[in-house]
Amino acid sequence: MRKSQVFLLSIFSGLLSLSAQNTSYWQQHVDYTMDVEMDVKTFQYGGTQKLIYTNNSPDVLNRVYYHLFFNAFQPGSQMDARLQSIKDPDGRMMENGKSRIASLSETDMGYLHVQSLTQDGKPVTFVEEGTILVVDLATPLPSGGKTTLEMEFKGQVPAQIRRSGRNSSEGVALSMSQWYPKLSEYDFEGWHANPYIAREFHGVWGDFDVKLTLDKDYVVGGTGYLQNPQEVGHGYETPGTKVKTKGKTLTWHFKAPNVHDFMWGADPEYIHDTLQMEDGPALHFYYKNDPEILDNWKKLQSKTADAMRFFNKNIGEYPYKQYSVVQGGDGGMEYAMSTLITGKRSFESLVGVMVHELAHSWFQHVLATNESKHEWMDEGFTTFISSLCMNEIMEQGKDNPFEGSYKGYYALVNSGLEKPQATHADRYATNFAYGIAAYSKGAIFLSQLGYIIGQDKLMETVRKYYEDFKFKHPVPNDVKRSAEKISGMELDWYLVDWTQTTNTIDYGIKSVVAEGNKTKVALERIGDMPMPIDLLLAKSDGTQETYYIPLQIMRGEKENPYPSLNRTVAKDWMWAHSVYELIIEVPLDEIQALVIDPSQLMADINGENNVYQPKE
Ligand SMILES: [Zn+2]
């Protein structure tokens, strides 16, 4: 009896100290040095990697994990299995209704294997589990400690199936993303040794020093600053100088400071153009010498500069001196200081994909959210800001640049396939539900936040969020806190209902009746999700005014979004009451219309009950 009481006490004291630990932010750090040789005929490559790992966590680490992404492109892999079982597989990965991974031959499949691995010179035990390498350290790594992990590795570039690979559909030889053994991230939530099944990434911040040796005819572009431009030429050399190369291969030496990934593309037919912005970084473009695309890729260059200026102004200064747009891959994918995009597109589509991927430089490659867990924070915020950017730089003249996102979200709700945005990216039952939750519902998180706190406050929030969390791993609560600090409102209800549930918004005008010289309007909350209400009143004399009904749990009010119209701030709506009564100081017969949310930025799933017009 006595003994167990003592035991119980000791558990309690342990729990108390644990819960007190996680109060301050920390993040791990890696420094990669890689020396790699690529055989452009067999698409096999290999080399060495030296990684200095700094443990800034409060914990002792006995294990580390690496991602070996190319092992996904093998028959029987988890990526293959998922492709064969999901209801709506990605068409790019299918042929005649079958998984393309399932039929990859030995020479066409991908692999990435670690051949030897030491920790501070001592051999360690490691075991490959599909796309993850599990490493038991020789010596535990203490909190605050540093250790050096050195390996030899070899790989084979798979036929282009998804994102990276060889011989893309547009004939680009090498789209090299997810190509090296990449250390998994350990953060305040623990390890993220997430197998490569379909979705996106999470990485450790650090510095990269990469040497790539390959056939001298190939032009290379991607992440990092080239250290030896006068040795490799190919458009990197000082204009007017002659570059003499010896031998059959060239070694390209790149350095990339403070990034969490490293991508490169290479092709013997790349044209390489550079546009040095006066007020920004050097923009590099790599694209095939194909008459069909030349014109669009030339015109793309000034649009990239326009987009860079737009994002610098609206989010915050791009922190690197270089950005590269590289033709390759299978659509568009963001990487550190660069992107891989397909190039045979209409001009509008080419600009659209560039703008989207460039925006990811902020919402992923500087604000490095875990894309497996919070996919809406990178894809959604990118969709939000790129919709605004396209409207401006392509002069689209849209009143609501987010209209497409709202339509997508309503279609998802009606489909019955919606899952909460807090779902792990690999765990959606359909690609459709993932896509809309991440891109469309994620974009609406911000556009609708603008409805709640006001448009100016929204854009201030975006800039503060960037300023506060750049070069970190922000989580959903972080963007909510930025918005709360800027608006002075309490917004936890918004974050929780919108991102962790599938609760929907539906407000309606229930009844409008005369009450003497005034009018009594009953508004109704039909959906479970709370929102504040803007109500527009159009009068028969042609004038308009608005009523604003703050939500009580916001503990605040936004500024008048329509400064040219007179606004009445009504009493707060307490959520649990499904009906709210408003007295309007206008006789019923002078009311031409009443409209809930004339901006249509509130994602009300039934717009029909939002409008009252007297019957003729
Ligand atoms: Zn994206």
CSV table of N, CA, C and O and ligand atoms in Angstrom, one decimal, residues 334 356-357 360 379 439, ligand 1:
chain,number,residue,atom,x,y,z
A,334,GLU,N,7.0,23.2,-55.7
A,334,GLU,CA,7.9,24.2,-55.1
A,334,GLU,C,9.1,23.6,-54.4
A,334,GLU,O,9.0,22.5,-53.8
A,356,HIS,N,1.9,30.5,-58.6
A,356,HIS,CA,1.6,29.6,-57.5
A,356,HIS,C,2.9,29.1,-56.9
A,356,HIS,O,3.0,29.1,-55.6
A,357,GLU,N,3.8,28.6,-57.7
A,357,GLU,CA,5.0,27.9,-57.1
A,357,GLU,C,5.9,29.0,-56.5
A,357,GLU,O,6.5,28.7,-55.4
A,360,HIS,N,4.9,29.8,-53.1
A,360,HIS,CA,5.3,28.8,-52.1
A,360,HIS,C,6.7,29.1,-51.5
A,360,HIS,O,7.1,28.5,-50.5
A,379,GLU,N,-0.6,25.0,-49.1
A,379,GLU,CA,-1.4,25.1,-50.4
A,379,GLU,C,-2.5,26.2,-50.4
A,379,GLU,O,-2.7,26.9,-51.3
A,439,TYR,N,-6.3,23.2,-50.9
A,439,TYR,CA,-6.1,24.4,-51.8
A,439,TYR,C,-7.3,25.4,-51.5
A,439,TYR,O,-7.1,26.6,-51.3
B,1,ZN,ZN,1.1,24.3,-54.2
